[in-house]
Amino acid sequence: MQKLETAIRTIPDFPKPGVQFKDITPLLADGYLFRQAIDAFATRHADSGIDKVVGIEARGFVFASAVAYALGTGTCLVRKPGKLPHAVHRQTYDLEYGTDAVEIHTDAFEPGQKILIIDDVLATGGTVAATVELIQNNFDANIVELDFLIELAFLNGREKLEGSLIHALITY
Ligand code: AMP
């Protein structure tokens, strides 16, 4: 996936000092590379029997919806608080300073469904760990894998995700 890597730029000190932000917009803007990324996820899960692809707000939506289309499954939005219109389940999680939360509609899945979760970047793992908890605590669903365009391995996000299968197209 070296080609994909060339279309990701690092923006220093965004959105705050010390963060090396991975800007994926050049990759999204390139039709060939965007398709490469989506095909990589979709090919990997062609025989996984996935029922729903979950996208995490906001860039996760871009990948999850395209992969769902490729697999012919539904997609489902995990959002920050107050954005989903119907009844929700909520999971809070700790940030460096304070807490945040993710929400999902209470009717997101049928019992026994197989779920693929996708986000753009695995950093500290807090957001996706909360998403896994949100789903496991509220649904009888089977999370097949957690997939990312990028894993920032030096932040050790995997430590928060023990017991989950994880796959990233690009690792830093
Ligand atoms: P985390 O909970 O730390 O794994 O980070 C979760 C979310 O923050 C991911 O969905 C990313 O969209 C975003 N994020 C965190 N760190 C970065 C980074 N260095 N570059 C781009 N996005 C990031």
Tab-separated table of N, CA and C in Angstrom, residues 10-134:
chain	number	residue	atom	x	y	z
A	10	THR	N	1.320	14.842	6.192
A	10	THR	CA	1.373	15.054	7.634
A	10	THR	C	1.415	16.549	7.911
A	11	ILE	N	0.453	16.996	8.704
A	11	ILE	CA	0.372	18.418	9.050
A	11	ILE	C	0.822	18.565	10.514
A	12	PRO	N	1.976	19.206	10.739
A	12	PRO	CA	2.450	19.323	12.117
A	12	PRO	C	1.589	20.276	12.938
A	13	ASP	N	1.427	19.952	14.202
A	13	ASP	CA	0.754	20.828	15.175
A	13	ASP	C	-0.679	21.162	14.797
A	14	PHE	N	-1.398	20.213	14.223
A	14	PHE	CA	-2.824	20.388	13.939
A	14	PHE	C	-3.574	19.217	14.572
A	15	PRO	N	-4.691	19.454	15.247
A	15	PRO	CA	-5.329	20.748	15.546
A	15	PRO	C	-4.729	21.443	16.764
A	16	LYS	N	-3.724	20.785	17.386
A	16	LYS	CA	-3.058	21.470	18.496
A	16	LYS	C	-1.579	21.098	18.529
A	17	PRO	N	-0.762	21.881	19.225
A	17	PRO	CA	0.676	21.636	19.232
A	17	PRO	C	1.015	20.199	19.612
A	18	GLY	N	1.978	19.627	18.899
A	18	GLY	CA	2.448	18.277	19.218
A	18	GLY	C	1.782	17.178	18.413
A	19	VAL	N	0.635	17.466	17.786
A	19	VAL	CA	-0.049	16.435	16.996
A	19	VAL	C	0.460	16.472	15.559
A	20	GLN	N	0.838	15.299	15.060
A	20	GLN	CA	1.218	15.143	13.643
A	20	GLN	C	-0.028	14.625	12.941
A	21	PHE	N	-0.805	15.520	12.360
A	21	PHE	CA	-2.105	15.141	11.822
A	21	PHE	C	-1.969	14.502	10.448
A	22	LYS	N	-2.553	13.328	10.273
A	22	LYS	CA	-2.531	12.636	8.979
A	22	LYS	C	-3.707	13.120	8.146
A	23	ASP	N	-3.405	13.923	7.134
A	23	ASP	CA	-4.440	14.489	6.267
A	23	ASP	C	-4.657	13.552	5.086
A	24	ILE	N	-5.841	12.941	5.057
A	24	ILE	CA	-6.132	11.945	4.012
A	24	ILE	C	-6.868	12.550	2.824
A	25	THR	N	-7.083	13.869	2.820
A	25	THR	CA	-7.891	14.451	1.734
A	25	THR	C	-7.249	14.279	0.352
A	26	PRO	N	-5.896	14.271	0.220
A	26	PRO	CA	-5.344	13.996	-1.128
A	26	PRO	C	-5.690	12.586	-1.615
A	27	LEU	N	-5.740	11.641	-0.704
A	27	LEU	CA	-6.116	10.271	-1.091
A	27	LEU	C	-7.586	10.228	-1.521
A	28	LEU	N	-8.437	10.908	-0.747
A	28	LEU	CA	-9.866	10.925	-1.092
A	28	LEU	C	-10.100	11.613	-2.434
A	29	ALA	N	-9.223	12.556	-2.774
A	29	ALA	CA	-9.392	13.332	-4.011
A	29	ALA	C	-8.926	12.570	-5.246
A	30	ASP	N	-8.233	11.447	-5.049
A	30	ASP	CA	-7.659	10.680	-6.156
A	30	ASP	C	-8.521	9.436	-6.398
A	31	GLY	N	-9.230	9.430	-7.503
A	31	GLY	CA	-10.194	8.355	-7.768
A	31	GLY	C	-9.560	6.971	-7.780
A	32	TYR	N	-8.355	6.868	-8.353
A	32	TYR	CA	-7.676	5.571	-8.430
A	32	TYR	C	-7.293	5.087	-7.040
A	33	LEU	N	-6.691	5.965	-6.249
A	33	LEU	CA	-6.224	5.552	-4.915
A	33	LEU	C	-7.392	5.304	-3.969
A	34	PHE	N	-8.418	6.139	-4.075
A	34	PHE	CA	-9.592	5.914	-3.213
A	34	PHE	C	-10.182	4.534	-3.506
A	35	ARG	N	-10.279	4.207	-4.787
A	35	ARG	CA	-10.807	2.890	-5.142
A	35	ARG	C	-9.898	1.768	-4.640
A	36	GLN	N	-8.572	1.997	-4.732
A	36	GLN	CA	-7.613	0.996	-4.212
A	36	GLN	C	-7.880	0.702	-2.738
A	37	ALA	N	-8.087	1.776	-1.971
A	37	ALA	CA	-8.312	1.614	-0.527
A	37	ALA	C	-9.619	0.861	-0.279
A	38	ILE	N	-10.672	1.280	-0.948
A	38	ILE	CA	-11.975	0.627	-0.739
A	38	ILE	C	-11.919	-0.837	-1.183
A	39	ASP	N	-11.282	-1.090	-2.321
A	39	ASP	CA	-11.166	-2.470	-2.816
A	39	ASP	C	-10.372	-3.335	-1.838
A	40	ALA	N	-9.349	-2.759	-1.212
A	40	ALA	CA	-8.546	-3.539	-0.260
A	40	ALA	C	-9.420	-4.010	0.910
A	41	PHE	N	-10.249	-3.108	1.432
A	41	PHE	CA	-11.155	-3.506	2.525
A	41	PHE	C	-12.197	-4.516	2.024
A	42	ALA	N	-12.775	-4.205	0.877
A	42	ALA	CA	-13.887	-5.036	0.380
A	42	ALA	C	-13.399	-6.429	-0.002
A	43	THR	N	-12.233	-6.527	-0.608
A	43	THR	CA	-11.684	-7.833	-0.996
A	43	THR	C	-11.415	-8.664	0.248
A	44	ARG	N	-10.865	-8.001	1.250
A	44	ARG	CA	-10.553	-8.693	2.505
A	44	ARG	C	-11.800	-9.325	3.118
A	45	HIS	N	-12.945	-8.663	2.949
A	45	HIS	CA	-14.171	-9.119	3.615
A	45	HIS	C	-15.204	-9.713	2.656
A	46	ALA	N	-14.745	-10.049	1.459
A	46	ALA	CA	-15.686	-10.588	0.459
A	46	ALA	C	-16.400	-11.829	0.979
A	47	ASP	N	-15.696	-12.639	1.791
A	47	ASP	CA	-16.292	-13.892	2.276
A	47	ASP	C	-16.493	-13.894	3.789
A	48	SER	N	-16.514	-12.718	4.416
A	48	SER	CA	-16.638	-12.661	5.882
A	48	SER	C	-18.085	-12.726	6.352
A	49	GLY	N	-19.024	-12.630	5.422
A	49	GLY	CA	-20.436	-12.669	5.804
A	49	GLY	C	-20.878	-11.443	6.585
A	50	ILE	N	-20.265	-10.302	6.293
A	50	ILE	CA	-20.596	-9.059	7.001
A	50	ILE	C	-22.049	-8.650	6.708
A	51	ASP	N	-22.768	-8.263	7.765
A	51	ASP	CA	-24.138	-7.753	7.601
A	51	ASP	C	-24.196	-6.230	7.588
A	52	LYS	N	-23.341	-5.590	8.402
A	52	LYS	CA	-23.371	-4.114	8.477
A	52	LYS	C	-21.947	-3.594	8.628
A	53	VAL	N	-21.667	-2.491	7.955
A	53	VAL	CA	-20.382	-1.821	8.116
A	53	VAL	C	-20.627	-0.540	8.921
A	54	VAL	N	-19.949	-0.446	10.061
A	54	VAL	CA	-20.114	0.699	10.957
A	54	VAL	C	-19.025	1.724	10.665
A	55	GLY	N	-19.407	2.976	10.478
A	55	GLY	CA	-18.445	4.065	10.300
A	55	GLY	C	-18.448	4.966	11.516
A	56	ILE	N	-17.249	5.391	11.923
A	56	ILE	CA	-17.126	6.283	13.075
A	56	ILE	C	-16.957	7.716	12.569
A	57	GLU	N	-17.729	8.636	13.146
A	57	GLU	CA	-17.701	10.052	12.745
A	57	GLU	C	-16.282	10.596	12.785
A	58	ALA	N	-15.886	11.388	11.805
A	58	ALA	CA	-16.606	11.693	10.584
A	58	ALA	C	-15.966	11.014	9.366
A	59	ARG	N	-14.623	10.919	9.354
A	59	ARG	CA	-13.986	10.364	8.156
A	59	ARG	C	-14.234	8.870	8.021
A	60	GLY	N	-14.583	8.208	9.116
A	60	GLY	CA	-14.940	6.790	9.032
A	60	GLY	C	-16.152	6.583	8.138
A	61	PHE	N	-17.048	7.572	8.095
A	61	PHE	CA	-18.252	7.450	7.258
A	61	PHE	C	-17.887	7.276	5.782
A	62	VAL	N	-16.850	7.998	5.358
A	62	VAL	CA	-16.469	7.990	3.934
A	62	VAL	C	-16.080	6.573	3.518
A	63	PHE	N	-15.280	5.912	4.374
A	63	PHE	CA	-14.807	4.566	4.047
A	63	PHE	C	-15.896	3.524	4.278
A	64	ALA	N	-16.601	3.634	5.401
A	64	ALA	CA	-17.614	2.628	5.737
A	64	ALA	C	-18.711	2.585	4.677
A	65	SER	N	-19.139	3.741	4.211
A	65	SER	CA	-20.252	3.725	3.255
A	65	SER	C	-19.807	3.132	1.924
A	66	ALA	N	-18.587	3.444	1.496
A	66	ALA	CA	-18.100	2.897	0.223
A	66	ALA	C	-17.873	1.386	0.325
A	67	VAL	N	-17.341	0.938	1.456
A	67	VAL	CA	-17.122	-0.513	1.640
A	67	VAL	C	-18.458	-1.236	1.717
A	68	ALA	N	-19.423	-0.646	2.406
A	68	ALA	CA	-20.760	-1.250	2.487
A	68	ALA	C	-21.361	-1.376	1.088
A	69	TYR	N	-21.195	-0.355	0.293
A	69	TYR	CA	-21.712	-0.392	-1.087
A	69	TYR	C	-21.050	-1.533	-1.859
A	70	ALA	N	-19.718	-1.635	-1.703
A	70	ALA	CA	-18.976	-2.675	-2.426
A	70	ALA	C	-19.397	-4.079	-1.979
A	71	LEU	N	-19.684	-4.230	-0.687
A	71	LEU	CA	-20.066	-5.554	-0.153
A	71	LEU	C	-21.567	-5.817	-0.313
A	72	GLY	N	-22.319	-4.777	-0.608
A	72	GLY	CA	-23.770	-4.925	-0.707
A	72	GLY	C	-24.444	-5.051	0.640
A	73	THR	N	-23.847	-4.461	1.667
A	73	THR	CA	-24.438	-4.493	3.010
A	73	THR	C	-25.006	-3.122	3.353
A	74	GLY	N	-25.645	-3.044	4.510
A	74	GLY	CA	-26.037	-1.750	5.038
A	74	GLY	C	-24.855	-1.117	5.758
A	75	THR	N	-25.012	0.160	6.072
A	75	THR	CA	-24.002	0.849	6.866
A	75	THR	C	-24.687	1.481	8.063
A	76	CYS	N	-23.912	1.861	9.042
A	76	CYS	CA	-24.475	2.373	10.281
A	76	CYS	C	-23.534	3.434	10.830
A	77	LEU	N	-24.111	4.514	11.355
A	77	LEU	CA	-23.314	5.658	11.798
A	77	LEU	C	-23.137	5.659	13.310
A	78	VAL	N	-21.884	5.702	13.756
A	78	VAL	CA	-21.591	5.963	15.172
A	78	VAL	C	-21.165	7.419	15.255
A	79	ARG	N	-21.906	8.201	16.076
A	79	ARG	CA	-21.721	9.651	16.043
A	79	ARG	C	-21.410	10.225	17.411
A	80	LYS	N	-20.925	11.442	17.403
A	80	LYS	CA	-20.718	12.191	18.637
A	80	LYS	C	-22.088	12.558	19.222
A	81	PRO	N	-22.166	12.847	20.527
A	81	PRO	CA	-23.474	13.038	21.177
A	81	PRO	C	-24.334	14.131	20.533
A	82	GLY	N	-25.634	13.841	20.515
A	82	GLY	CA	-26.604	14.847	20.094
A	82	GLY	C	-26.830	14.944	18.602
A	83	LYS	N	-26.221	14.062	17.816
A	83	LYS	CA	-26.332	14.182	16.355
A	83	LYS	C	-27.356	13.214	15.771
A	84	LEU	N	-27.599	12.091	16.449
A	84	LEU	CA	-28.521	11.090	15.894
A	84	LEU	C	-29.949	11.407	16.335
A	85	PRO	N	-30.911	11.336	15.414
A	85	PRO	CA	-32.262	11.813	15.699
A	85	PRO	C	-33.164	10.863	16.484
A	86	HIS	N	-32.900	9.554	16.404
A	86	HIS	CA	-33.780	8.551	17.027
A	86	HIS	C	-33.206	8.190	18.399
A	87	ALA	N	-33.842	7.234	19.108
A	87	ALA	CA	-33.346	6.799	20.424
A	87	ALA	C	-31.934	6.225	20.285
A	88	VAL	N	-31.063	6.536	21.263
A	88	VAL	CA	-29.660	6.104	21.158
A	88	VAL	C	-29.175	5.360	22.403
A	89	HIS	N	-28.148	4.536	22.202
A	89	HIS	CA	-27.288	4.062	23.277
A	89	HIS	C	-26.046	4.950	23.248
A	90	ARG	N	-25.478	5.182	24.452
A	90	ARG	CA	-24.302	6.057	24.540
A	90	ARG	C	-23.196	5.369	25.318
A	91	GLN	N	-21.960	5.601	24.898
A	91	GLN	CA	-20.790	5.114	25.632
A	91	GLN	C	-19.818	6.269	25.821
A	92	THR	N	-19.490	6.579	27.074
A	92	THR	CA	-18.511	7.649	27.322
A	92	THR	C	-17.110	7.036	27.385
A	93	TYR	N	-16.113	7.856	27.143
A	93	TYR	CA	-14.715	7.408	27.243
A	93	TYR	C	-13.837	8.578	27.658
A	94	ASP	N	-12.679	8.228	28.227
A	94	ASP	CA	-11.780	9.257	28.765
A	94	ASP	C	-10.878	9.830	27.681
A	95	LEU	N	-10.715	11.146	27.724
A	95	LEU	CA	-9.723	11.826	26.895
A	95	LEU	C	-8.574	12.238	27.811
A	96	GLU	N	-7.545	12.832	27.229
A	96	GLU	CA	-6.418	13.318	28.039
A	96	GLU	C	-6.941	14.290	29.111
A	97	TYR	N	-7.818	15.195	28.674
A	97	TYR	CA	-8.498	16.086	29.619
A	97	TYR	C	-9.995	15.925	29.407
A	98	GLY	N	-10.708	15.380	30.384
A	98	GLY	CA	-12.166	15.262	30.290
A	98	GLY	C	-12.631	13.963	29.650
A	99	THR	N	-13.875	13.986	29.186
A	99	THR	CA	-14.467	12.782	28.584
A	99	THR	C	-15.177	13.152	27.285
A	100	ASP	N	-15.421	12.148	26.484
A	100	ASP	CA	-16.225	12.310	25.274
A	100	ASP	C	-17.168	11.107	25.209
A	101	ALA	N	-17.999	11.047	24.207
A	101	ALA	CA	-18.933	9.927	24.099
A	101	ALA	C	-19.243	9.644	22.634
A	102	VAL	N	-19.680	8.413	22.392
A	102	VAL	CA	-20.184	8.034	21.066
A	102	VAL	C	-21.592	7.470	21.236
A	103	GLU	N	-22.404	7.628	20.204
A	103	GLU	CA	-23.796	7.160	20.250
A	103	GLU	C	-24.131	6.353	19.001
A	104	ILE	N	-25.126	5.485	19.176
A	104	ILE	CA	-25.619	4.662	18.060
A	104	ILE	C	-27.132	4.516	18.228
A	105	HIS	N	-27.848	4.403	17.150
A	105	HIS	CA	-29.296	4.185	17.257
A	105	HIS	C	-29.576	2.825	17.903
A	106	THR	N	-30.631	2.787	18.720
A	106	THR	CA	-30.956	1.553	19.442
A	106	THR	C	-31.400	0.428	18.503
A	107	ASP	N	-31.801	0.785	17.281
A	107	ASP	CA	-32.247	-0.249	16.336
A	107	ASP	C	-31.206	-0.492	15.238
A	108	ALA	N	-29.926	-0.263	15.571
A	108	ALA	CA	-28.871	-0.350	14.544
A	108	ALA	C	-28.683	-1.762	13.986
A	109	PHE	N	-28.830	-2.786	14.822
A	109	PHE	CA	-28.540	-4.160	14.375
A	109	PHE	C	-29.646	-5.129	14.775
A	110	GLU	N	-29.759	-6.197	14.016
A	110	GLU	CA	-30.584	-7.351	14.371
A	110	GLU	C	-29.714	-8.319	15.170
A	111	PRO	N	-30.318	-9.125	16.063
A	111	PRO	CA	-29.525	-10.093	16.829
A	111	PRO	C	-28.704	-11.004	15.918
A	112	GLY	N	-27.444	-11.214	16.310
A	112	GLY	CA	-26.577	-12.148	15.589
A	112	GLY	C	-25.879	-11.573	14.369
A	113	GLN	N	-26.095	-10.305	14.071
A	113	GLN	CA	-25.483	-9.752	12.858
A	113	GLN	C	-23.965	-9.641	12.991
A	114	LYS	N	-23.297	-9.772	11.845
A	114	LYS	CA	-21.834	-9.666	11.798
A	114	LYS	C	-21.453	-8.254	11.346
A	115	ILE	N	-20.597	-7.643	12.171
A	115	ILE	CA	-20.317	-6.212	12.032
A	115	ILE	C	-18.851	-5.995	11.687
A	116	LEU	N	-18.599	-5.093	10.750
A	116	LEU	CA	-17.248	-4.600	10.468
A	116	LEU	C	-17.216	-3.122	10.868
A	117	ILE	N	-16.233	-2.731	11.679
A	117	ILE	CA	-16.101	-1.324	12.091
A	117	ILE	C	-14.940	-0.703	11.322
A	118	ILE	N	-15.164	0.476	10.750
A	118	ILE	CA	-14.104	1.149	9.982
A	118	ILE	C	-13.934	2.592	10.450
A	119	ASP	N	-12.675	2.999	10.589
A	119	ASP	CA	-12.363	4.412	10.809
A	119	ASP	C	-11.122	4.759	9.992
A	120	ASP	N	-10.852	6.053	9.866
A	120	ASP	CA	-9.699	6.437	9.044
A	120	ASP	C	-8.385	6.176	9.765
A	121	VAL	N	-8.304	6.578	11.058
A	121	VAL	CA	-7.029	6.500	11.783
A	121	VAL	C	-7.217	5.814	13.131
A	122	LEU	N	-6.357	4.828	13.417
A	122	LEU	CA	-6.252	4.283	14.778
A	122	LEU	C	-5.107	5.026	15.451
A	123	ALA	N	-5.455	5.885	16.411
A	123	ALA	CA	-4.435	6.656	17.133
A	123	ALA	C	-4.299	6.047	18.530
A	124	THR	N	-4.860	6.676	19.558
A	124	THR	CA	-4.767	6.095	20.908
A	124	THR	C	-5.738	4.935	21.106
A	125	GLY	N	-6.710	4.801	20.204
A	125	GLY	CA	-7.663	3.695	20.282
A	125	GLY	C	-8.887	3.989	21.136
A	126	GLY	N	-8.930	5.158	21.765
A	126	GLY	CA	-10.033	5.471	22.674
A	126	GLY	C	-11.398	5.458	21.990
A	127	THR	N	-11.455	6.054	20.803
A	127	THR	CA	-12.743	6.177	20.114
A	127	THR	C	-13.256	4.810	19.658
A	128	VAL	N	-12.372	4.029	19.077
A	128	VAL	CA	-12.847	2.739	18.572
A	128	VAL	C	-13.111	1.773	19.735
A	129	ALA	N	-12.338	1.884	20.816
A	129	ALA	CA	-12.610	1.034	21.987
A	129	ALA	C	-13.996	1.352	22.548
A	130	ALA	N	-14.349	2.636	22.586
A	130	ALA	CA	-15.687	3.029	23.062
A	130	ALA	C	-16.762	2.510	22.116
A	131	THR	N	-16.472	2.515	20.820
A	131	THR	CA	-17.436	2.016	19.829
A	131	THR	C	-17.652	0.510	20.003
A	132	VAL	N	-16.569	-0.224	20.253
A	132	VAL	CA	-16.680	-1.669	20.487
A	132	VAL	C	-17.530	-1.919	21.737
A	133	GLU	N	-17.240	-1.176	22.805
A	133	GLU	CA	-18.017	-1.330	24.049
A	133	GLU	C	-19.487	-0.996	23.821
A	134	LEU	N	-19.707	0.108	23.103
A	134	LEU	CA	-21.073	0.552	22.800
A	134	LEU	C	-21.866	-0.576	22.144
